[in-house]
Coordinates of C-alpha atoms in Angstrom, one line a residue:
X233 CA -16.8 4.7 -18.4
X234 CA -17.4 4.7 -14.7
X235 CA -16.7 7.1 -12.1
X236 CA -15.4 6.2 -9.2
X237 CA -15.9 8.7 -5.9
X238 CA -13.5 8.7 -3.1
X239 CA -13.0 7.5 -0.5
X240 CA -13.9 4.2 -2.0
X241 CA -13.4 2.2 1.3
X242 CA -15.3 5.2 3.7
X243 CA -14.3 5.2 7.4
X244 CA -11.4 3.6 9.1
X245 CA -9.9 2.0 6.4
X246 CA -5.9 3.2 6.3
X247 CA -3.1 2.0 4.7
X248 CA -4.6 0.4 1.9
X249 CA -2.4 -2.1 0.2
X250 CA -3.8 -3.8 -3.3
X251 CA -3.5 -6.5 -5.4
X252 CA -5.2 -7.9 -8.9
X253 CA -5.8 -11.9 -9.4
X254 CA -7.2 -11.8 -12.9
X255 CA -10.3 -9.6 -12.8
X256 CA -10.5 -9.2 -8.9
X257 CA -9.3 -6.9 -6.8
X258 CA -8.1 -7.1 -3.5
X259 CA -7.5 -4.4 -0.6
X260 CA -5.7 -5.0 2.6
X261 CA -6.1 -2.3 5.4
X262 CA -4.7 -2.1 9.0
X263 CA -7.0 -3.0 12.1
X264 CA -5.0 -2.0 14.8
X265 CA -6.4 -3.0 17.8
X266 CA -9.3 -4.1 16.5
X267 CA -9.9 -8.0 16.3
X268 CA -9.8 -10.2 13.8
X269 CA -6.9 -8.4 12.3
X270 CA -6.6 -7.1 8.7
X271 CA -9.6 -6.4 6.6
X272 CA -9.5 -7.5 2.8
X273 CA -12.2 -6.0 0.3
X274 CA -12.6 -7.2 -2.9
X275 CA -14.0 -5.4 -6.4
X276 CA -14.1 -5.9 -9.6
X277 CA -14.6 -2.4 -10.8
X278 CA -12.3 -0.5 -8.5
X279 CA -15.7 1.3 -7.2
X280 CA -17.7 -0.6 -5.6
X281 CA -16.1 -2.9 -2.7
X282 CA -17.2 -5.5 -0.4
X283 CA -15.4 -6.9 3.1
X284 CA -14.7 -10.8 2.3
X285 CA -12.0 -11.7 5.0
X286 CA -10.4 -10.7 8.0
X287 CA -7.5 -13.5 8.1
X288 CA -5.9 -13.0 11.4
X289 CA -8.5 -14.9 13.5
X290 CA -7.3 -17.2 15.8
X291 CA -4.9 -16.9 18.4
X292 CA -2.0 -18.8 17.1
X293 CA -2.1 -15.8 14.5
X294 CA -2.8 -12.8 16.5
X295 CA -3.4 -12.2 20.7
X296 CA -3.5 -8.1 21.2
X297 CA -4.2 -8.4 24.7
X298 CA -2.0 -5.5 26.3
X299 CA -1.9 -3.9 23.1
X300 CA -1.7 0.6 23.4
X301 CA -4.7 2.1 21.5
X302 CA -3.8 2.5 18.2
X303 CA -1.2 -0.3 18.4
X304 CA -1.8 -3.9 17.0
X305 CA -2.2 -4.5 13.2
X306 CA 0.0 -1.7 11.1
X307 CA 0.2 -1.6 7.5
X308 CA -0.2 -5.0 6.0
X309 CA 0.8 -6.1 2.6
X310 CA -1.3 -8.5 0.4
X311 CA 0.5 -9.9 -2.7
X312 CA 0.1 -12.9 -4.8
X313 CA 2.7 -15.0 -6.3
X314 CA 3.4 -19.0 -6.9
X315 CA -0.5 -19.8 -6.9
X316 CA -0.7 -18.2 -3.1
X317 CA -2.0 -15.0 -1.4
X318 CA 1.0 -13.7 1.0
X319 CA 0.0 -11.6 3.6
X320 CA 2.5 -9.5 5.7
X321 CA 1.7 -7.5 8.7
X322 CA 3.1 -5.9 12.1
X323 CA 1.8 -6.4 15.5
X324 CA 2.6 -3.3 17.5
X325 CA 3.1 -4.3 21.2
X326 CA 4.5 -0.5 22.1
X327 CA 4.3 2.4 20.1
X328 CA 5.1 5.6 22.7
X329 CA 8.4 6.8 23.4
X330 CA 11.9 6.1 22.1
X331 CA 11.4 2.3 21.5
X332 CA 8.9 0.6 19.3
X333 CA 8.2 -3.2 19.9
X334 CA 7.0 -3.9 16.5
X335 CA 7.1 -7.5 15.5
X336 CA 6.3 -8.6 11.8
X337 CA 4.9 -11.8 10.1
X338 CA 3.7 -13.8 7.3
X339 CA 0.9 -15.9 6.3
X340 CA -0.3 -17.6 3.2
X341 CA -3.5 -18.9 1.7
X342 CA -4.3 -20.5 -1.2
X343 CA -7.7 -18.5 -1.7
X344 CA -8.6 -15.2 -0.2
X345 CA -11.2 -17.1 2.0
X346 CA -8.4 -19.1 3.4
X347 CA -7.3 -21.1 5.2
X348 CA -4.7 -18.7 6.4
X349 CA -1.7 -20.4 7.7
X350 CA -0.1 -19.9 11.0
X351 CA 2.5 -16.9 11.0
X352 CA 6.0 -17.0 10.2
X353 CA 8.2 -14.4 12.3
X354 CA 10.3 -12.5 10.2
X355 CA 12.1 -9.3 12.2
X356 CA 11.2 -6.4 14.7
X357 CA 13.2 -4.0 13.1
X358 CA 10.5 -1.6 12.4
X359 CA 7.3 -1.4 10.6
X360 CA 5.3 -1.2 7.6
X361 CA 6.6 -4.5 6.0
X362 CA 6.0 -5.5 2.6
X363 CA 7.0 -8.9 0.2
X364 CA 8.5 -8.1 -3.0
X365 CA 8.3 -11.3 -5.6
X366 CA 11.3 -10.4 -8.3
X367 CA 11.1 -12.0 -11.9
X368 CA 13.9 -14.6 -10.9
X369 CA 11.8 -16.0 -8.1
X370 CA 13.5 -14.8 -5.3
X371 CA 11.4 -12.7 -2.5
X372 CA 12.4 -9.9 -0.6
X373 CA 11.1 -8.1 2.6
X374 CA 11.1 -4.5 3.1
X375 CA 10.4 -2.4 6.2
X376 CA 11.4 0.9 7.5
X377 CA 13.8 0.5 10.3
X378 CA 13.2 2.5 13.7
X379 CA 16.4 4.0 15.1
X380 CA 15.6 4.8 18.9
X381 CA 18.9 6.4 19.0
X382 CA 17.7 9.6 17.3
X383 CA 16.2 12.6 19.1
X384 CA 13.9 15.3 17.5
X385 CA 11.1 13.4 16.8
X386 CA 12.4 11.7 13.4
X387 CA 13.4 7.9 14.6
X388 CA 12.7 6.6 11.2
X389 CA 16.1 5.1 10.0
X390 CA 15.3 4.6 6.5
X391 CA 13.9 1.4 4.4
X392 CA 15.6 -1.9 4.5
X393 CA 15.6 -5.0 2.7
X394 CA 16.4 -8.7 3.1
X395 CA 15.7 -11.9 1.3
X396 CA 13.3 -14.1 2.4
X397 CA 13.9 -18.0 2.1
X398 CA 10.7 -19.8 1.5
X399 CA 12.4 -23.0 1.9
X400 CA 13.8 -22.0 5.2
X401 CA 10.9 -20.0 6.4
X402 CA 12.7 -17.1 7.4
X403 CA 15.1 -14.0 6.5
X404 CA 18.5 -14.8 5.2
X405 CA 21.3 -12.8 4.1
X406 CA 22.5 -9.3 4.7
X407 CA 20.3 -6.2 5.9
X408 CA 20.8 -3.7 3.3
X409 CA 19.3 0.3 3.8
X410 CA 18.3 0.8 0.5
X411 CA 16.5 4.2 0.7
X412 CA 16.8 7.3 3.2
X413 CA 13.9 9.4 1.9
X414 CA 13.7 13.0 1.4
X415 CA 13.8 16.1 3.6
X416 CA 10.0 15.6 4.3
X417 CA 11.7 12.8 6.8
X418 CA 9.6 10.2 8.4
X419 CA 9.9 7.7 5.5
X420 CA 8.1 4.5 5.7
X421 CA 5.3 2.4 4.1
X422 CA 7.6 0.8 1.4
X423 CA 6.3 -0.8 -1.9
X424 CA 8.5 -2.4 -4.7
X425 CA 7.8 -2.4 -8.3
X426 CA 9.7 -4.0 -11.3
X427 CA 8.7 -2.1 -14.8
X428 CA 10.9 -1.1 -17.8
X429 CA 14.0 -2.1 -16.5
X430 CA 14.0 -0.3 -13.4
X431 CA 12.8 -1.1 -9.9
X432 CA 10.6 1.6 -8.5
X433 CA 10.3 2.2 -4.7
X434 CA 7.0 3.9 -3.3
X435 CA 7.0 5.2 0.2
X436 CA 5.2 7.4 2.4
X437 CA 6.9 10.4 4.0
X438 CA 5.8 13.5 6.6
X439 CA 3.8 11.3 9.1
X440 CA 0.2 10.4 8.8
X441 CA -0.8 13.9 9.6
X442 CA -1.6 16.9 7.2
X443 CA 2.2 16.7 5.9
X444 CA 1.8 13.5 4.5
X445 CA 3.2 12.4 1.4
X446 CA 3.7 9.9 -1.4
X447 CA 7.5 9.9 -2.7
X448 CA 8.9 7.8 -5.3
X449 CA 12.6 6.7 -6.0
X450 CA 14.0 4.4 -8.9
X451 CA 17.3 2.2 -9.2
X452 CA 18.5 0.1 -12.1
X453 CA 20.0 -2.4 -9.4
X454 CA 17.6 -3.8 -6.3
X455 CA 20.1 -2.7 -4.0
X456 CA 20.2 0.8 -5.2
X457 CA 21.3 3.4 -5.2
X458 CA 17.8 5.0 -5.6
X459 CA 17.1 8.4 -7.3
X460 CA 14.1 10.4 -5.7
X461 CA 11.7 11.4 -8.6
X462 CA 12.3 14.8 -9.8
X463 CA 8.9 16.0 -8.9
X464 CA 9.7 14.4 -5.6
X465 CA 6.3 13.5 -4.3
X466 CA 3.6 12.1 -6.7
X467 CA 1.0 12.7 -4.5
X468 CA 0.1 14.9 -1.2
X469 CA -2.5 17.2 -0.1
X470 CA -0.1 19.7 1.9
X471 CA -1.1 23.3 1.6
X472 CA -4.5 22.3 0.1
X473 CA -7.8 22.8 1.4
X474 CA -9.7 19.8 -0.9
X475 CA -12.4 17.4 0.3
X476 CA -9.3 14.6 0.7
X477 CA -6.8 15.8 3.5
X478 CA -3.7 13.7 5.1
X479 CA -2.7 11.7 1.8
X480 CA -0.4 8.9 1.8
X481 CA 0.8 5.7 2.5
X482 CA 0.0 3.9 -1.1
X483 CA 0.4 1.1 -3.4
X484 CA 0.1 0.8 -7.2
X485 CA -1.9 -1.7 -9.4
X486 CA -1.9 -2.5 -13.0
X487 CA -5.5 -3.2 -14.5
X488 CA -5.9 -6.2 -16.9
X489 CA -6.4 -3.7 -19.7
X490 CA -2.6 -1.8 -18.8
X491 CA -4.1 0.8 -16.7
X492 CA -2.5 2.0 -13.4
X493 CA -4.3 3.0 -10.4
X494 CA -2.6 4.3 -6.8
X495 CA -5.1 3.5 -3.7
X496 CA -3.7 5.7 -0.7
X497 CA -5.1 6.7 2.9
X498 CA -6.6 10.3 3.5
X499 CA -9.0 12.0 5.8
X500 CA -12.2 14.0 5.4
X501 CA -12.3 17.1 8.1
X502 CA -15.2 17.9 9.3
X503 CA -16.5 21.0 7.3
X504 CA -16.8 23.1 10.7
X505 CA -13.1 22.5 11.5
X506 CA -11.8 22.2 8.0
X507 CA -10.3 25.9 7.8
X508 CA -8.8 25.7 11.4
X509 CA -4.8 25.7 11.5
X510 CA -3.5 22.4 12.4
X511 CA -0.9 23.8 15.2
X512 CA 2.9 23.6 15.6
X513 CA 3.6 20.2 15.9
X514 CA 1.4 19.1 18.6
X515 CA -1.9 17.9 18.9
X516 CA -4.2 20.9 20.3
X517 CA -8.2 20.0 21.0
X518 CA -9.3 24.0 20.0
X519 CA -7.3 24.8 16.8
X520 CA -7.2 21.9 14.9
X521 CA -9.1 20.1 12.2
X522 CA -10.9 16.7 13.1
X523 CA -11.8 14.1 11.0
X524 CA -14.1 11.4 13.2
X525 CA -14.2 9.1 10.2
X526 CA -10.3 8.6 10.6
X527 CA -8.2 7.5 7.8
X528 CA -9.7 5.8 4.7
X529 CA -8.9 4.8 1.3
X530 CA -9.2 6.6 -1.8
X531 CA -8.0 6.0 -5.3
X532 CA -6.2 7.8 -8.0
X533 CA -5.6 7.2 -11.7
X534 CA -2.3 7.0 -12.9
X535 CA -0.1 8.0 -16.3
X536 CA 2.9 6.2 -16.1
X537 CA 4.7 5.9 -19.5
X538 CA 7.8 3.7 -20.1
X539 CA 10.9 4.5 -18.5
X540 CA 9.3 7.6 -16.7
X541 CA 8.1 8.0 -13.2
X542 CA 4.1 7.7 -12.8
X543 CA 2.1 11.1 -12.5
X544 CA -1.4 11.3 -11.4
X545 CA -3.8 11.3 -14.4
X546 CA -5.2 14.5 -13.8
X547 CA -2.4 16.5 -13.2
X548 CA -0.1 17.6 -10.1
X549 CA 0.0 15.9 -7.0
X550 CA -3.1 17.0 -5.4
X551 CA -5.5 14.2 -4.9
X552 CA -8.8 14.4 -7.0
X553 CA -12.1 13.7 -5.6
X554 CA -13.1 11.3 -8.4
X555 CA -11.3 8.9 -10.9
X556 CA -12.2 7.5 -14.2
X557 CA -12.4 3.7 -15.2
X558 CA -12.9 1.6 -17.8
X559 CA -13.9 -1.3 -16.3
X560 CA -17.3 -2.6 -16.4
X561 CA -19.7 -1.6 -13.5
X562 CA -19.9 -4.4 -10.7
X563 CA -21.8 -3.4 -8.1
X564 CA -22.7 -5.4 -4.8
X565 CA -25.8 -5.3 -2.5
X566 CA -25.9 -3.0 0.2
X567 CA -26.2 -4.2 3.9
X568 CA -29.6 -3.8 5.5
X569 CA -29.4 -1.0 8.2
X570 CA -31.0 -3.1 10.6
X571 CA -29.3 -6.3 12.1
X572 CA -30.7 -9.2 14.3
X573 CA -28.9 -11.7 16.0
X574 CA -29.1 -15.5 15.2
X575 CA -26.8 -18.4 16.3
X576 CA -24.1 -18.6 14.0
X577 CA -21.1 -16.0 13.3
X578 CA -21.2 -12.4 14.5
X579 CA -22.2 -9.9 12.1
X580 CA -19.2 -9.4 9.5
X581 CA -19.4 -5.7 9.8
X582 CA -18.5 -5.4 13.5
X583 CA -15.1 -6.1 15.4
X584 CA -14.1 -6.1 18.8
X585 CA -10.9 -5.4 20.6
X586 CA -7.6 -7.1 21.2
X587 CA -8.8 -10.6 22.3
X588 CA -8.8 -13.9 20.4
X589 CA -11.0 -15.4 23.3
X590 CA -14.5 -14.0 21.9
X591 CA -16.4 -16.9 23.6
X592 CA -15.6 -15.4 26.9
X593 CA -17.5 -11.8 25.8
X594 CA -20.0 -12.5 23.5
X595 CA -22.6 -15.5 23.1
X596 CA -25.5 -15.8 20.5
X597 CA -26.7 -19.0 21.8
X598 CA -27.4 -18.4 25.4
X599 CA -30.5 -16.9 24.4
X600 CA -31.9 -17.3 21.0
X601 CA -32.6 -14.3 18.9
X602 CA -30.1 -11.9 21.0
X603 CA -26.4 -11.3 21.3
X604 CA -25.7 -11.7 25.0
X605 CA -22.5 -9.6 26.2
X606 CA -21.0 -10.8 29.5
X607 CA -19.6 -7.5 31.0
X608 CA -15.8 -7.7 31.8
X609 CA -13.3 -5.1 32.6
X610 CA -13.8 -1.1 32.3
X611 CA -14.0 1.0 29.2
X612 CA -10.5 1.9 30.0
X613 CA -9.2 -1.7 29.6
X614 CA -6.4 -3.1 27.2
X615 CA -6.9 -6.7 28.0
X616 CA -10.8 -7.9 28.1
X617 CA -13.4 -5.5 27.0
X618 CA -16.6 -6.5 26.1
X619 CA -17.5 -4.1 23.0
X620 CA -18.6 -4.8 19.5
X621 CA -19.0 -2.2 17.2
X622 CA -18.6 -1.1 13.6
X623 CA -17.1 1.7 11.6
X624 CA -18.5 4.8 11.2
X625 CA -18.9 5.3 7.5
X626 CA -20.6 8.7 7.1
X627 CA -20.7 12.2 9.2
X628 CA -24.1 12.1 9.4
X629 CA -25.9 8.6 10.6
X630 CA -28.7 7.4 13.4
X631 CA -27.9 4.3 15.4
X632 CA -30.1 2.5 17.5
X633 CA -30.5 -0.9 19.5
X634 CA -32.8 -2.7 21.8
X635 CA -31.5 -3.8 25.1
X636 CA -32.6 -6.2 27.9
X637 CA -30.7 -6.2 31.3
X638 CA -31.2 -6.0 34.8
X639 CA -28.1 -4.5 36.6
X640 CA -27.1 -5.8 39.7
X641 CA -25.3 -2.6 41.2
X642 CA -23.8 0.2 39.6
X643 CA -20.7 -1.8 38.8
X644 CA -22.8 -3.3 36.0
X645 CA -23.7 -1.5 33.0
X646 CA -24.3 -1.6 29.2
X647 CA -25.5 0.4 26.4
X648 CA -25.3 2.0 22.9
X649 CA -21.5 3.5 22.6
X650 CA -19.5 5.9 20.4
X651 CA -16.1 5.1 20.6
X652 CA -12.6 5.9 19.5
X653 CA -10.2 4.6 22.3
X654 CA -10.0 4.3 25.8
X655 CA -9.8 8.1 26.6
X656 CA -12.6 8.7 23.7
X657 CA -16.0 8.0 24.0
X658 CA -19.4 8.8 24.7
X659 CA -21.6 6.0 26.4
X660 CA -25.3 5.8 26.8
X661 CA -25.8 3.3 29.9
X662 CA -28.1 1.7 31.5
X663 CA -26.9 0.3 35.0
X664 CA -28.5 0.7 38.7
X665 CA -28.0 3.8 41.2
X666 CA -26.7 3.3 45.0
X667 CA -30.1 1.9 45.7
X668 CA -30.3 -0.8 43.3
X669 CA -33.0 0.8 41.3
X670 CA -32.3 0.6 37.5
X671 CA -31.4 4.1 35.8
X672 CA -30.2 5.6 32.6
X673 CA -26.6 7.7 32.2
X674 CA -24.3 9.0 30.3
X675 CA -20.5 8.5 30.6
X676 CA -18.2 10.7 28.2
X677 CA -14.7 10.8 28.0
X678 CA -13.8 13.6 25.7
X679 CA -9.8 13.0 24.7
X680 CA -8.7 14.3 28.3
X681 CA -5.2 13.3 29.0
X682 CA -3.8 12.1 31.6
X683 CA -6.5 12.6 33.8
X684 CA -8.7 10.6 31.2
X685 CA -11.9 12.4 33.4
X686 CA -15.3 10.8 32.9
X687 CA -18.1 13.4 32.9
X688 CA -21.7 12.4 33.6
X689 CA -23.7 15.0 31.1
X690 CA -26.9 14.1 32.8
X691 CA -28.8 12.9 36.2
X692 CA -29.3 9.5 36.2
X693 CA -33.1 8.6 34.6
X694 CA -35.1 6.3 36.3
X695 CA -36.2 3.3 34.0
X696 CA -39.2 0.8 34.4
X697 CA -39.0 -2.6 33.8
X698 CA -38.8 -4.2 30.4
X699 CA -36.5 -3.7 27.3
X700 CA -35.1 -0.4 26.3
X701 CA -34.3 1.4 23.2
X702 CA -31.0 3.1 22.9
X703 CA -30.5 5.5 20.1
X704 CA -28.1 8.7 18.9
X705 CA -28.0 10.9 16.0
X706 CA -24.5 12.2 14.7
X707 CA -24.5 15.5 12.5
X708 CA -21.1 16.2 12.2
X709 CA -19.2 17.2 15.3
X710 CA -22.7 17.0 17.1
X711 CA -24.1 13.6 18.7
X712 CA -27.3 13.3 20.3
X713 CA -28.6 10.4 22.5
X714 CA -32.3 9.2 22.9
X715 CA -34.3 6.6 24.8
X716 CA -37.5 4.9 24.5
X717 CA -39.2 2.4 26.6
X718 CA -42.6 3.2 25.9
X719 CA -44.2 5.0 23.3
X720 CA -42.2 7.7 21.4
X721 CA -38.4 8.3 21.5
X722 CA -37.2 11.1 24.2
X723 CA -34.2 13.2 23.7
X724 CA -31.9 13.2 26.5
X725 CA -31.5 17.5 25.5
X726 CA -27.8 17.3 25.5
X727 CA -25.4 17.6 22.7
X728 CA -22.2 16.0 23.1
X729 CA -19.0 16.5 21.0
X730 CA -18.4 13.9 18.3
X731 CA -15.6 15.7 17.1
X732 CA -13.9 14.6 20.2
X733 CA -14.2 10.8 18.5
X734 CA -11.7 11.4 16.0
X735 CA -7.7 10.9 14.9
X736 CA -6.5 14.7 16.2
X737 CA -8.6 15.4 19.1
X738 CA -6.6 15.0 22.7
X739 CA -3.3 15.3 23.7
X740 CA -2.6 11.6 24.7
X741 CA -1.7 8.3 23.1
X742 CA -3.9 6.7 21.1
X743 CA -4.5 9.6 18.7
X744 CA -3.9 9.5 14.4
X745 CA -4.5 6.2 13.5
X746 CA -7.8 4.6 13.9
X747 CA -11.3 6.1 13.5
X748 CA -15.1 6.5 15.1
X749 CA -17.1 3.1 15.7
X750 CA -20.7 2.9 17.0
X751 CA -21.5 -0.2 19.0
X752 CA -22.7 -2.0 21.8
X753 CA -21.0 -3.4 24.9
X754 CA -21.3 -4.3 28.6
X755 CA -19.0 -4.0 31.3
X756 CA -19.0 -5.6 35.4
X757 CA -16.4 -4.0 36.8
X758 CA -16.6 -6.3 39.7
X759 CA -15.4 -9.2 38.0
X760 CA -18.4 -11.2 38.3
X761 CA -19.1 -11.2 34.6
X762 CA -23.1 -10.1 34.5
X763 CA -24.2 -9.9 31.0
X764 CA -26.9 -8.1 28.9
X765 CA -28.8 -9.1 26.3
X766 CA -29.1 -7.1 22.7
X767 CA -31.8 -7.8 20.7
X768 CA -30.9 -5.8 17.3
X769 CA -28.7 -3.1 16.0
X770 CA -29.6 -0.6 13.3
X771 CA -26.6 1.7 11.6
X772 CA -28.3 4.0 9.0
X773 CA -25.8 6.4 7.5
X774 CA -27.9 9.5 6.2
X775 CA -25.9 11.5 4.1
X776 CA -25.5 9.4 1.0
X777 CA -22.0 8.2 1.2
X778 CA -20.8 5.5 -0.3
X779 CA -21.0 2.0 1.6
X780 CA -19.2 -0.9 1.9
X781 CA -21.1 -4.5 1.8
X782 CA -20.2 -7.4 3.8
X783 CA -20.3 -11.3 3.2

């Protein structure tokens, strides 16, 4: 028997949707404003996972320029039927205020590796869409419906369902509201299953914070009425102080030998903030738990007796740190910590922000052996931002890069960045001062809103000619930058708040949904597109967290 250690997908990997095809398991997770869209991981034992594809990889499928922080791709649903993979996803263009502009699409592929089709537009009535394939061959789209007329924060109008016509490639027939949820409210994330003469409807409730929960209801009729599970929530971490918090937004898979597992999102608050109160419905920078790794994916074993609602195999409804599994172990090779850059595709661990026009930002051919990044708009841009980054997957890690650039002036800068969003980052940058001398500086934006103030924690340091190595060391809530030009590393002698690079920190837009990244970037706010060359990148977890390999 294998013991699965949670989380199975460490770092920013929320809203998991799982499907089994033969002996292969696939999980699709949200990517929000990061491009390409949707991460799909593969496993054969539910414990070891590798990233195999991000299917929304061209402009015809996805263009998120102008999307807000934590907009973009929400809650994909991955299923398999009729010899095809079916991927449903939302592209959120607006997420603040009374209205949501959330457009839902479908793409298909004969293989998990593609080719993935151009999208079929479905609707824009809400988010968290999923596709249910009934035994009679008919297909039904479910999503939560957004009610902008409601006040008081709960504009979640219930779970609606409409038939999808494969022949006509569109939704058809009446829209039915089949479930309005429980008193926990904020009902979303629907998945539908048919078992033992019942339709079982799995939903997420309570918001994506510390009240999050998984709720199940069932009906003998597809259209309801749906009876809520007497236990109400099959999974929640509300009121607990365990490792896994904010548990919700789940999906269920049956193994080839008839066992059941539930994958769900979760987070792991920093130990130094774990005991702090959550607040009173707002986000308070000084009195809230913080989870830099964002919302991750965990797994729980279920017991699902015939005619009954499913239950956690270990009892109760609180998440467990581990899960047992009888599947034969199938590990994948771990990634090497150091990445070098050769002509071809960008390294698969990395993503960029919003734009499909990647060739305007990055080149692996202009200077062989280096990644050339063409500086574009500022770190606050929601349109063209030349930043290439990978997820932070461990609470303790080190990262390093080697940079060659000759900044033309202070509007041209590049370097190593710890990133959450446009108002949360720490940036060790090479630039020029007003006299044109090359210098090293730190830009830090620790979740201030609406001012989004950028502070400069150090006096710019003059740099000699030649390559510069930039590094950072993160231990929980602390980040330290260092650099090297010749000889030994030099610590900058400052500590920055890495807990600010988290879901919960700050008081403005863009909170709650993604997670910390570490990467490299170049900016040229003059509009001239001047470049910087990066020769390598190293990311080394230091606390033994489970790692996910990449293709």
